[in-house]
JSON list of C-alpha atoms and ligand atoms in Angstrom, two decimals:
[
{"chain": "A", "resi": 1, "resn": "MET", "atom": "CA", "xyz": [-44.72, 65.61, 128.71]},
{"chain": "A", "resi": 2, "resn": "ALA", "atom": "CA", "xyz": [-47.62, 63.19, 128.89]},
{"chain": "A", "resi": 3, "resn": "TRP", "atom": "CA", "xyz": [-50.01, 63.53, 131.76]},
{"chain": "A", "resi": 4, "resn": "THR", "atom": "CA", "xyz": [-49.43, 61.04, 134.56]},
{"chain": "A", "resi": 5, "resn": "HIS", "atom": "CA", "xyz": [-52.06, 58.35, 134.69]},
{"chain": "A", "resi": 6, "resn": "VAL", "atom": "CA", "xyz": [-53.95, 57.81, 137.94]},
{"chain": "A", "resi": 7, "resn": "THR", "atom": "CA", "xyz": [-56.07, 54.72, 138.55]},
{"chain": "A", "resi": 8, "resn": "LEU", "atom": "CA", "xyz": [-58.48, 55.98, 141.18]},
{"chain": "A", "resi": 9, "resn": "ILE", "atom": "CA", "xyz": [-60.32, 53.22, 143.05]},
{"chain": "A", "resi": 10, "resn": "GLU", "atom": "CA", "xyz": [-62.99, 54.78, 145.27]},
{"chain": "A", "resi": 11, "resn": "ASP", "atom": "CA", "xyz": [-66.54, 53.57, 145.81]},
{"chain": "A", "resi": 12, "resn": "ASN", "atom": "CA", "xyz": [-67.95, 56.82, 147.19]},
{"chain": "A", "resi": 13, "resn": "THR", "atom": "CA", "xyz": [-69.37, 58.55, 144.11]},
{"chain": "A", "resi": 14, "resn": "GLU", "atom": "CA", "xyz": [-69.07, 62.07, 145.49]},
{"chain": "A", "resi": 15, "resn": "ILE", "atom": "CA", "xyz": [-65.44, 61.66, 146.54]},
{"chain": "A", "resi": 16, "resn": "ARG", "atom": "CA", "xyz": [-64.60, 59.85, 143.31]},
{"chain": "A", "resi": 17, "resn": "GLU", "atom": "CA", "xyz": [-66.10, 62.54, 141.10]},
{"chain": "A", "resi": 18, "resn": "PHE", "atom": "CA", "xyz": [-64.62, 65.36, 143.11]},
{"chain": "A", "resi": 19, "resn": "LEU", "atom": "CA", "xyz": [-61.12, 63.83, 143.08]},
{"chain": "A", "resi": 20, "resn": "SER", "atom": "CA", "xyz": [-61.30, 62.92, 139.40]},
{"chain": "A", "resi": 21, "resn": "ALA", "atom": "CA", "xyz": [-62.27, 66.45, 138.45]},
{"chain": "A", "resi": 22, "resn": "SER", "atom": "CA", "xyz": [-59.63, 68.00, 140.74]},
{"chain": "A", "resi": 23, "resn": "LEU", "atom": "CA", "xyz": [-56.87, 65.69, 139.53]},
{"chain": "A", "resi": 24, "resn": "ARG", "atom": "CA", "xyz": [-57.79, 66.39, 135.91]},
{"chain": "A", "resi": 25, "resn": "ARG", "atom": "CA", "xyz": [-57.53, 70.09, 136.64]},
{"chain": "A", "resi": 26, "resn": "LEU", "atom": "CA", "xyz": [-54.06, 69.35, 138.03]},
{"chain": "A", "resi": 27, "resn": "LYS", "atom": "CA", "xyz": [-53.26, 67.70, 134.67]},
{"chain": "A", "resi": 28, "resn": "TYR", "atom": "CA", "xyz": [-53.55, 64.04, 135.52]},
{"chain": "A", "resi": 29, "resn": "ASP", "atom": "CA", "xyz": [-55.02, 61.47, 133.20]},
{"chain": "A", "resi": 30, "resn": "VAL", "atom": "CA", "xyz": [-57.57, 59.81, 135.51]},
{"chain": "A", "resi": 31, "resn": "THR", "atom": "CA", "xyz": [-59.40, 56.51, 135.20]},
{"chain": "A", "resi": 32, "resn": "ALA", "atom": "CA", "xyz": [-61.83, 56.36, 138.11]},
{"chain": "A", "resi": 33, "resn": "VAL", "atom": "CA", "xyz": [-63.66, 53.20, 139.15]},
{"chain": "A", "resi": 34, "resn": "GLY", "atom": "CA", "xyz": [-65.90, 52.28, 142.06]},
{"chain": "A", "resi": 35, "resn": "SER", "atom": "CA", "xyz": [-64.91, 48.70, 142.82]},
{"chain": "A", "resi": 36, "resn": "GLY", "atom": "CA", "xyz": [-61.82, 46.65, 143.58]},
{"chain": "A", "resi": 37, "resn": "ALA", "atom": "CA", "xyz": [-62.42, 44.30, 140.66]},
{"chain": "A", "resi": 38, "resn": "GLN", "atom": "CA", "xyz": [-62.64, 47.17, 138.15]},
{"chain": "A", "resi": 39, "resn": "GLY", "atom": "CA", "xyz": [-59.62, 48.78, 139.76]},
{"chain": "A", "resi": 40, "resn": "LEU", "atom": "CA", "xyz": [-57.53, 45.65, 139.34]},
{"chain": "A", "resi": 41, "resn": "SER", "atom": "CA", "xyz": [-58.43, 45.39, 135.70]},
{"chain": "A", "resi": 42, "resn": "VAL", "atom": "CA", "xyz": [-57.65, 49.06, 135.00]},
{"chain": "A", "resi": 43, "resn": "ALA", "atom": "CA", "xyz": [-54.37, 48.90, 136.95]},
{"chain": "A", "resi": 44, "resn": "ALA", "atom": "CA", "xyz": [-53.33, 45.80, 135.00]},
{"chain": "A", "resi": 45, "resn": "SER", "atom": "CA", "xyz": [-53.91, 47.58, 131.70]},
{"chain": "A", "resi": 46, "resn": "ARG", "atom": "CA", "xyz": [-52.20, 50.79, 132.89]},
{"chain": "A", "resi": 47, "resn": "PRO", "atom": "CA", "xyz": [-48.97, 49.79, 134.62]},
{"chain": "A", "resi": 48, "resn": "ASP", "atom": "CA", "xyz": [-47.68, 53.37, 134.22]},
{"chain": "A", "resi": 49, "resn": "GLY", "atom": "CA", "xyz": [-48.52, 56.14, 136.64]},
{"chain": "A", "resi": 50, "resn": "VAL", "atom": "CA", "xyz": [-49.92, 55.50, 140.05]},
{"chain": "A", "resi": 51, "resn": "VAL", "atom": "CA", "xyz": [-52.84, 53.80, 141.81]},
{"chain": "A", "resi": 52, "resn": "VAL", "atom": "CA", "xyz": [-54.89, 55.60, 144.48]},
{"chain": "A", "resi": 53, "resn": "LEU", "atom": "CA", "xyz": [-56.72, 52.95, 146.44]},
{"chain": "A", "resi": 54, "resn": "ASP", "atom": "CA", "xyz": [-59.53, 53.47, 148.93]},
{"chain": "A", "resi": 55, "resn": "LEU", "atom": "CA", "xyz": [-59.24, 50.71, 151.53]},
{"chain": "A", "resi": 56, "resn": "GLY", "atom": "CA", "xyz": [-62.98, 50.48, 152.21]},
{"chain": "A", "resi": 57, "resn": "LEU", "atom": "CA", "xyz": [-64.46, 48.95, 149.07]},
{"chain": "A", "resi": 58, "resn": "PRO", "atom": "CA", "xyz": [-67.77, 47.15, 148.62]},
{"chain": "A", "resi": 59, "resn": "ASP", "atom": "CA", "xyz": [-66.61, 44.08, 146.69]},
{"chain": "A", "resi": 60, "resn": "ILE", "atom": "CA", "xyz": [-63.06, 43.19, 147.75]},
{"chain": "A", "resi": 61, "resn": "ASP", "atom": "CA", "xyz": [-61.28, 44.28, 150.93]},
{"chain": "A", "resi": 62, "resn": "GLY", "atom": "CA", "xyz": [-58.87, 47.11, 150.04]},
{"chain": "A", "resi": 63, "resn": "LEU", "atom": "CA", "xyz": [-55.94, 45.27, 151.59]},
{"chain": "A", "resi": 64, "resn": "ASP", "atom": "CA", "xyz": [-56.68, 42.25, 149.40]},
{"chain": "A", "resi": 65, "resn": "VAL", "atom": "CA", "xyz": [-56.82, 44.52, 146.36]},
{"chain": "A", "resi": 66, "resn": "LEU", "atom": "CA", "xyz": [-53.43, 45.86, 147.44]},
{"chain": "A", "resi": 67, "resn": "LYS", "atom": "CA", "xyz": [-52.01, 42.33, 147.74]},
{"chain": "A", "resi": 68, "resn": "MET", "atom": "CA", "xyz": [-53.28, 41.46, 144.28]},
{"chain": "A", "resi": 69, "resn": "LEU", "atom": "CA", "xyz": [-51.89, 44.70, 142.85]},
{"chain": "A", "resi": 70, "resn": "ARG", "atom": "CA", "xyz": [-48.49, 44.04, 144.39]},
{"chain": "A", "resi": 71, "resn": "ALA", "atom": "CA", "xyz": [-48.45, 40.55, 142.95]},
{"chain": "A", "resi": 72, "resn": "ALA", "atom": "CA", "xyz": [-49.33, 41.81, 139.48]},
{"chain": "A", "resi": 73, "resn": "VAL", "atom": "CA", "xyz": [-47.84, 45.26, 138.85]},
{"chain": "A", "resi": 74, "resn": "GLN", "atom": "CA", "xyz": [-45.01, 47.52, 139.98]},
{"chain": "A", "resi": 75, "resn": "THR", "atom": "CA", "xyz": [-47.16, 50.64, 139.85]},
{"chain": "A", "resi": 76, "resn": "PRO", "atom": "CA", "xyz": [-46.80, 52.73, 143.02]},
{"chain": "A", "resi": 77, "resn": "VAL", "atom": "CA", "xyz": [-49.88, 52.49, 145.23]},
{"chain": "A", "resi": 78, "resn": "LEU", "atom": "CA", "xyz": [-51.14, 55.23, 147.52]},
{"chain": "A", "resi": 79, "resn": "VAL", "atom": "CA", "xyz": [-53.82, 54.11, 149.93]},
{"chain": "A", "resi": 80, "resn": "ALA", "atom": "CA", "xyz": [-56.61, 56.37, 151.10]},
{"chain": "A", "resi": 81, "resn": "THR", "atom": "CA", "xyz": [-57.97, 55.56, 154.49]},
{"chain": "A", "resi": 82, "resn": "ALA", "atom": "CA", "xyz": [-60.29, 56.84, 157.20]},
{"chain": "A", "resi": 83, "resn": "ARG", "atom": "CA", "xyz": [-58.75, 58.56, 160.21]},
{"chain": "A", "resi": 84, "resn": "ASP", "atom": "CA", "xyz": [-59.39, 55.77, 162.69]},
{"chain": "A", "resi": 85, "resn": "ASP", "atom": "CA", "xyz": [-57.75, 53.18, 160.50]},
{"chain": "A", "resi": 86, "resn": "GLU", "atom": "CA", "xyz": [-54.24, 53.15, 161.98]},
{"chain": "A", "resi": 87, "resn": "SER", "atom": "CA", "xyz": [-53.84, 49.39, 162.01]},
{"chain": "A", "resi": 88, "resn": "HIS", "atom": "CA", "xyz": [-54.91, 49.38, 158.38]},
{"chain": "A", "resi": 89, "resn": "ILE", "atom": "CA", "xyz": [-52.22, 51.90, 157.53]},
{"chain": "A", "resi": 90, "resn": "VAL", "atom": "CA", "xyz": [-49.51, 49.74, 159.08]},
{"chain": "A", "resi": 91, "resn": "ARG", "atom": "CA", "xyz": [-50.82, 46.65, 157.34]},
{"chain": "A", "resi": 92, "resn": "ALA", "atom": "CA", "xyz": [-51.07, 48.47, 154.03]},
{"chain": "A", "resi": 93, "resn": "LEU", "atom": "CA", "xyz": [-47.49, 49.71, 154.27]},
{"chain": "A", "resi": 94, "resn": "ASN", "atom": "CA", "xyz": [-46.30, 46.24, 155.17]},
{"chain": "A", "resi": 95, "resn": "LEU", "atom": "CA", "xyz": [-48.16, 44.88, 152.17]},
{"chain": "A", "resi": 96, "resn": "GLY", "atom": "CA", "xyz": [-46.22, 47.24, 149.92]},
{"chain": "A", "resi": 97, "resn": "ALA", "atom": "CA", "xyz": [-48.27, 50.44, 149.73]},
{"chain": "A", "resi": 98, "resn": "ASP", "atom": "CA", "xyz": [-45.94, 53.30, 148.86]},
{"chain": "A", "resi": 99, "resn": "ASP", "atom": "CA", "xyz": [-47.69, 55.92, 150.94]},
{"chain": "A", "resi": 100, "resn": "TYR", "atom": "CA", "xyz": [-51.07, 56.81, 152.37]},
{"chain": "A", "resi": 101, "resn": "VAL", "atom": "CA", "xyz": [-53.42, 59.73, 152.72]},
{"chain": "A", "resi": 102, "resn": "VAL", "atom": "CA", "xyz": [-55.92, 60.10, 155.53]},
{"chain": "A", "resi": 103, "resn": "LYS", "atom": "CA", "xyz": [-59.46, 61.20, 154.69]},
{"chain": "A", "resi": 104, "resn": "PRO", "atom": "CA", "xyz": [-60.56, 63.85, 154.25]},
{"chain": "A", "resi": 105, "resn": "PHE", "atom": "CA", "xyz": [-57.70, 65.05, 152.09]},
{"chain": "A", "resi": 106, "resn": "SER", "atom": "CA", "xyz": [-57.48, 67.76, 149.46]},
{"chain": "A", "resi": 107, "resn": "ALA", "atom": "CA", "xyz": [-56.63, 67.14, 145.83]},
{"chain": "A", "resi": 108, "resn": "GLU", "atom": "CA", "xyz": [-53.55, 69.32, 146.40]},
{"chain": "A", "resi": 109, "resn": "GLN", "atom": "CA", "xyz": [-52.34, 67.02, 149.17]},
{"chain": "A", "resi": 110, "resn": "LEU", "atom": "CA", "xyz": [-52.97, 64.00, 146.98]},
{"chain": "A", "resi": 111, "resn": "ASP", "atom": "CA", "xyz": [-51.09, 65.71, 144.15]},
{"chain": "A", "resi": 112, "resn": "ALA", "atom": "CA", "xyz": [-48.09, 66.31, 146.43]},
{"chain": "A", "resi": 113, "resn": "ARG", "atom": "CA", "xyz": [-48.12, 62.70, 147.65]},
{"chain": "A", "resi": 114, "resn": "ILE", "atom": "CA", "xyz": [-48.39, 61.36, 144.10]},
{"chain": "A", "resi": 115, "resn": "ARG", "atom": "CA", "xyz": [-45.42, 63.47, 143.01]},
{"chain": "A", "resi": 116, "resn": "ALA", "atom": "CA", "xyz": [-43.36, 62.29, 145.98]},
{"chain": "A", "resi": 117, "resn": "VAL", "atom": "CA", "xyz": [-44.23, 58.65, 145.37]},
{"chain": "A", "resi": 118, "resn": "LEU", "atom": "CA", "xyz": [-43.38, 58.91, 141.67]},
{"chain": "A", "resi": 119, "resn": "ARG", "atom": "CA", "xyz": [-40.12, 60.68, 142.42]},
{"chain": "A", "resi": 120, "resn": "ARG", "atom": "CA", "xyz": [-39.12, 57.93, 144.83]},
{"chain": "A", "resi": 121, "resn": "SER", "atom": "CA", "xyz": [-40.19, 55.11, 142.60]},
{"chain": "A", "resi": 122, "resn": "GLY", "atom": "CA", "xyz": [-38.20, 56.77, 139.81]},
{"chain": "A", "resi": 123, "resn": "GLU", "atom": "CA", "xyz": [-35.16, 56.77, 142.08]},
{"chain": "A", "resi": 124, "resn": "LEU", "atom": "CA", "xyz": [-35.76, 53.17, 143.03]},
{"chain": "A", "resi": 125, "resn": "ARG", "atom": "CA", "xyz": [-36.65, 52.16, 139.51]},
{"chain": "A", "resi": 126, "resn": "GLU", "atom": "CA", "xyz": [-33.19, 51.05, 138.63]},
{"chain": "A", "resi": 127, "resn": "GLU", "atom": "CA", "xyz": [-32.76, 49.89, 135.06]},
{"chain": "A", "resi": 128, "resn": "THR", "atom": "CA", "xyz": [-29.28, 48.45, 135.45]},
{"chain": "A", "resi": 129, "resn": "VAL", "atom": "CA", "xyz": [-28.80, 44.72, 135.90]},
{"chain": "A", "resi": 130, "resn": "HIS", "atom": "CA", "xyz": [-26.63, 44.04, 138.95]},
{"chain": "A", "resi": 131, "resn": "SER", "atom": "CA", "xyz": [-24.45, 40.96, 139.31]},
{"chain": "A", "resi": 132, "resn": "VAL", "atom": "CA", "xyz": [-22.97, 40.04, 142.66]},
{"chain": "A", "resi": 133, "resn": "GLY", "atom": "CA", "xyz": [-21.18, 36.69, 142.63]},
{"chain": "A", "resi": 134, "resn": "GLY", "atom": "CA", "xyz": [-23.69, 34.21, 141.24]},
{"chain": "A", "resi": 135, "resn": "LEU", "atom": "CA", "xyz": [-26.62, 36.55, 141.83]},
{"chain": "A", "resi": 136, "resn": "VAL", "atom": "CA", "xyz": [-28.12, 38.45, 138.93]},
{"chain": "A", "resi": 137, "resn": "ILE", "atom": "CA", "xyz": [-30.74, 41.05, 139.79]},
{"chain": "A", "resi": 138, "resn": "ASP", "atom": "CA", "xyz": [-32.69, 42.29, 136.79]},
{"chain": "A", "resi": 139, "resn": "PRO", "atom": "CA", "xyz": [-34.90, 45.25, 137.69]},
{"chain": "A", "resi": 140, "resn": "ARG", "atom": "CA", "xyz": [-36.67, 45.34, 134.32]},
{"chain": "A", "resi": 141, "resn": "ALA", "atom": "CA", "xyz": [-37.67, 41.69, 134.31]},
{"chain": "A", "resi": 142, "resn": "HIS", "atom": "CA", "xyz": [-38.05, 41.91, 138.09]},
{"chain": "A", "resi": 143, "resn": "THR", "atom": "CA", "xyz": [-36.16, 38.64, 138.49]},
{"chain": "A", "resi": 144, "resn": "VAL", "atom": "CA", "xyz": [-33.34, 37.35, 140.63]},
{"chain": "A", "resi": 145, "resn": "THR", "atom": "CA", "xyz": [-31.33, 34.34, 139.58]},
{"chain": "A", "resi": 146, "resn": "HIS", "atom": "CA", "xyz": [-28.63, 32.51, 141.47]},
{"chain": "A", "resi": 147, "resn": "ASP", "atom": "CA", "xyz": [-26.25, 30.56, 139.24]},
{"chain": "A", "resi": 148, "resn": "GLY", "atom": "CA", "xyz": [-28.96, 30.73, 136.62]},
{"chain": "A", "resi": 149, "resn": "VAL", "atom": "CA", "xyz": [-31.72, 29.45, 138.91]},
{"chain": "A", "resi": 150, "resn": "LEU", "atom": "CA", "xyz": [-34.69, 31.74, 139.40]},
{"chain": "A", "resi": 151, "resn": "LEU", "atom": "CA", "xyz": [-35.28, 32.75, 143.03]},
{"chain": "A", "resi": 152, "resn": "GLU", "atom": "CA", "xyz": [-38.76, 33.49, 144.35]},
{"chain": "A", "resi": 153, "resn": "MET", "atom": "CA", "xyz": [-38.87, 36.98, 145.77]},
{"chain": "A", "resi": 154, "resn": "ARG", "atom": "CA", "xyz": [-41.60, 39.18, 147.19]},
{"chain": "A", "resi": 155, "resn": "PRO", "atom": "CA", "xyz": [-41.63, 42.83, 146.03]},
{"chain": "A", "resi": 156, "resn": "LYS", "atom": "CA", "xyz": [-40.13, 44.23, 149.23]},
{"chain": "A", "resi": 157, "resn": "GLU", "atom": "CA", "xyz": [-37.44, 41.55, 149.34]},
{"chain": "A", "resi": 158, "resn": "PHE", "atom": "CA", "xyz": [-36.66, 42.36, 145.74]},
{"chain": "A", "resi": 159, "resn": "GLN", "atom": "CA", "xyz": [-36.37, 46.08, 146.52]},
{"chain": "A", "resi": 160, "resn": "LEU", "atom": "CA", "xyz": [-34.16, 45.33, 149.48]},
{"chain": "A", "resi": 161, "resn": "LEU", "atom": "CA", "xyz": [-31.87, 43.04, 147.50]},
{"chain": "A", "resi": 162, "resn": "SER", "atom": "CA", "xyz": [-31.74, 45.48, 144.58]},
{"chain": "A", "resi": 163, "resn": "TYR", "atom": "CA", "xyz": [-30.77, 48.31, 146.86]},
{"chain": "A", "resi": 164, "resn": "LEU", "atom": "CA", "xyz": [-28.06, 46.27, 148.56]},
{"chain": "A", "resi": 165, "resn": "ALA", "atom": "CA", "xyz": [-26.81, 45.00, 145.18]},
{"chain": "A", "resi": 166, "resn": "LYS", "atom": "CA", "xyz": [-26.62, 48.54, 143.86]},
{"chain": "A", "resi": 167, "resn": "HIS", "atom": "CA", "xyz": [-24.40, 49.34, 146.84]},
{"chain": "A", "resi": 168, "resn": "ALA", "atom": "CA", "xyz": [-22.60, 45.99, 146.92]},
{"chain": "A", "resi": 169, "resn": "GLY", "atom": "CA", "xyz": [-19.50, 45.91, 149.09]},
{"chain": "A", "resi": 170, "resn": "ARG", "atom": "CA", "xyz": [-20.59, 48.89, 151.17]},
{"chain": "A", "resi": 171, "resn": "VAL", "atom": "CA", "xyz": [-22.21, 48.69, 154.58]},
{"chain": "A", "resi": 172, "resn": "VAL", "atom": "CA", "xyz": [-25.73, 50.07, 154.33]},
{"chain": "A", "resi": 173, "resn": "SER", "atom": "CA", "xyz": [-27.24, 51.21, 157.61]},
{"chain": "A", "resi": 174, "resn": "LYS", "atom": "CA", "xyz": [-30.71, 50.12, 158.68]},
{"chain": "A", "resi": 175, "resn": "ASP", "atom": "CA", "xyz": [-31.54, 53.79, 158.93]},
{"chain": "A", "resi": 176, "resn": "GLU", "atom": "CA", "xyz": [-30.71, 54.24, 155.27]},
{"chain": "A", "resi": 177, "resn": "LEU", "atom": "CA", "xyz": [-32.82, 51.22, 154.34]},
{"chain": "A", "resi": 178, "resn": "LEU", "atom": "CA", "xyz": [-35.72, 52.60, 156.35]},
{"chain": "A", "resi": 179, "resn": "THR", "atom": "CA", "xyz": [-35.46, 55.97, 154.62]},
{"chain": "A", "resi": 180, "resn": "LYS", "atom": "CA", "xyz": [-35.06, 54.57, 151.13]},
{"chain": "A", "resi": 181, "resn": "LEU", "atom": "CA", "xyz": [-37.36, 51.58, 151.18]},
{"chain": "A", "resi": 182, "resn": "TRP", "atom": "CA", "xyz": [-39.99, 52.47, 153.78]},
{"chain": "A", "resi": 183, "resn": "PRO", "atom": "CA", "xyz": [-40.38, 56.24, 153.47]},
{"chain": "A", "resi": 184, "resn": "ASN", "atom": "CA", "xyz": [-43.12, 57.73, 155.66]},
{"chain": "A", "resi": 185, "resn": "ALA", "atom": "CA", "xyz": [-43.50, 54.31, 157.09]},
{"chain": "A", "resi": 186, "resn": "TYR", "atom": "CA", "xyz": [-45.27, 54.57, 160.21]},
{"chain": "A", "resi": 187, "resn": "GLY", "atom": "CA", "xyz": [-45.23, 51.68, 162.61]},
{"chain": "A", "resi": 188, "resn": "ILE", "atom": "CA", "xyz": [-42.13, 50.38, 160.90]},
{"chain": "A", "resi": 189, "resn": "SER", "atom": "CA", "xyz": [-38.91, 50.01, 162.85]},
{"chain": "A", "resi": 190, "resn": "GLU", "atom": "CA", "xyz": [-35.49, 48.45, 162.53]},
{"chain": "A", "resi": 191, "resn": "LYS", "atom": "CA", "xyz": [-37.16, 45.25, 163.58]},
{"chain": "A", "resi": 192, "resn": "THR", "atom": "CA", "xyz": [-39.11, 45.27, 160.30]},
{"chain": "A", "resi": 193, "resn": "ILE", "atom": "CA", "xyz": [-35.80, 45.52, 158.45]},
{"chain": "A", "resi": 194, "resn": "ASP", "atom": "CA", "xyz": [-34.44, 42.60, 160.48]},
{"chain": "A", "resi": 195, "resn": "VAL", "atom": "CA", "xyz": [-37.48, 40.52, 159.57]},
{"chain": "A", "resi": 196, "resn": "HIS", "atom": "CA", "xyz": [-37.11, 41.33, 155.87]},
{"chain": "A", "resi": 197, "resn": "LEU", "atom": "CA", "xyz": [-33.39, 40.63, 156.02]},
{"chain": "A", "resi": 198, "resn": "SER", "atom": "CA", "xyz": [-34.03, 37.23, 157.54]},
{"chain": "A", "resi": 199, "resn": "TRP", "atom": "CA", "xyz": [-36.60, 36.48, 154.80]},
{"chain": "A", "resi": 200, "resn": "LEU", "atom": "CA", "xyz": [-34.08, 37.58, 152.22]},
{"chain": "A", "resi": 201, "resn": "ARG", "atom": "CA", "xyz": [-31.42, 35.34, 153.77]},
{"chain": "A", "resi": 202, "resn": "ARG", "atom": "CA", "xyz": [-33.79, 32.42, 153.54]},
{"chain": "A", "resi": 203, "resn": "ARG", "atom": "CA", "xyz": [-34.39, 33.19, 149.85]},
{"chain": "A", "resi": 204, "resn": "LEU", "atom": "CA", "xyz": [-30.65, 33.22, 149.33]},
{"chain": "A", "resi": 205, "resn": "GLY", "atom": "CA", "xyz": [-30.28, 29.94, 151.21]},
{"chain": "A", "resi": 206, "resn": "GLU", "atom": "CA", "xyz": [-28.14, 31.31, 154.02]},
{"chain": "A", "resi": 207, "resn": "THR", "atom": "CA", "xyz": [-28.44, 32.34, 157.66]},
{"chain": "A", "resi": 208, "resn": "ALA", "atom": "CA", "xyz": [-27.16, 35.21, 159.78]},
{"chain": "A", "resi": 209, "resn": "ALA", "atom": "CA", "xyz": [-24.88, 32.74, 161.60]},
{"chain": "A", "resi": 210, "resn": "ALA", "atom": "CA", "xyz": [-23.49, 31.40, 158.33]},
{"chain": "A", "resi": 211, "resn": "PRO", "atom": "CA", "xyz": [-23.59, 34.32, 155.91]},
{"chain": "A", "resi": 212, "resn": "TYR", "atom": "CA", "xyz": [-22.54, 34.05, 152.31]},
{"chain": "A", "resi": 213, "resn": "TYR", "atom": "CA", "xyz": [-23.77, 37.06, 150.40]},
{"chain": "A", "resi": 214, "resn": "LEU", "atom": "CA", "xyz": [-25.47, 39.02, 153.14]},
{"chain": "A", "resi": 215, "resn": "HIS", "atom": "CA", "xyz": [-23.29, 40.11, 156.03]},
{"chain": "A", "resi": 216, "resn": "SER", "atom": "CA", "xyz": [-24.47, 41.97, 159.10]},
{"chain": "A", "resi": 217, "resn": "VAL", "atom": "CA", "xyz": [-22.08, 44.42, 160.62]},
{"chain": "A", "resi": 218, "resn": "ARG", "atom": "CA", "xyz": [-23.11, 44.71, 164.22]},
{"chain": "A", "resi": 219, "resn": "GLY", "atom": "CA", "xyz": [-24.29, 48.17, 165.18]},
{"chain": "A", "resi": 220, "resn": "VAL", "atom": "CA", "xyz": [-23.66, 49.51, 161.69]},
{"chain": "A", "resi": 221, "resn": "GLY", "atom": "CA", "xyz": [-25.83, 47.73, 159.16]},
{"chain": "A", "resi": 222, "resn": "VAL", "atom": "CA", "xyz": [-25.63, 45.15, 156.46]},
{"chain": "A", "resi": 223, "resn": "LYS", "atom": "CA", "xyz": [-23.71, 44.60, 153.27]},
{"chain": "A", "resi": 224, "resn": "LEU", "atom": "CA", "xyz": [-24.02, 42.41, 150.25]},
{"chain": "A", "resi": 225, "resn": "ILE", "atom": "CA", "xyz": [-20.73, 41.01, 149.03]},
{"chain": "A", "resi": 226, "resn": "ASP", "atom": "CA", "xyz": [-19.40, 38.87, 146.27]},
{"chain": "A", "resi": 227, "resn": "PRO", "atom": "CA", "xyz": [-18.19, 35.87, 148.28]},
{"chain": "A", "resi": 228, "resn": "ASP", "atom": "CA", "xyz": [-15.72, 34.85, 145.55]},
{"chain": "A", "resi": 229, "resn": "ARG", "atom": "CA", "xyz": [-13.78, 38.05, 145.76]},
{"chain": "B", "resi": 1, "resn": "LIG", "atom": "CA1", "xyz": [-64.96, 53.54, 150.66]}
]
């Protein structure tokens, strides 16, 4: 099996060199860079594997790098942050980071987090195209169309819709959505799910009061249905 590629974006030379060496010992293929701009270019050329992103970078704010990464690639992103950075962690997770590690962390901890993130993204990385009524969700192309018209969708909305489409016709609890789509998500509650659901409804051109595809089942969860059935 090929070694997993890690794009390591860390401006502190000592930490970067230490982590690179440790990860290589743990059989990762590491490309380590010291700036956000370099990181973005490496991540774009290596969409496989995983990105480890330090949030405190000299050239571009780490959260902005994260936003740009999320807009460009599907690669899982693990953010590395300083201990007193709790608000950053919440923002990073809301911006689509897959997990985080708090400095100082060992290479072994990072290794465990990387494995967990890759396992989850493998589970979420659904290759099957799902059709529900006029909706077609294509995980490979990362597109959603409705009656042939392309719908704009942010990564988390896409994940949410994909998950619901995979389980179309069944009520999915908010708890399940939290576990599957926001694992380890700290500072994230059912309210976050509600917000994302309302964004998703807007994308689909419907409302909670007048549902078409997306139906809330009070106290239980939500389900995506084919309205023509
Ligand atoms: Ca830093």
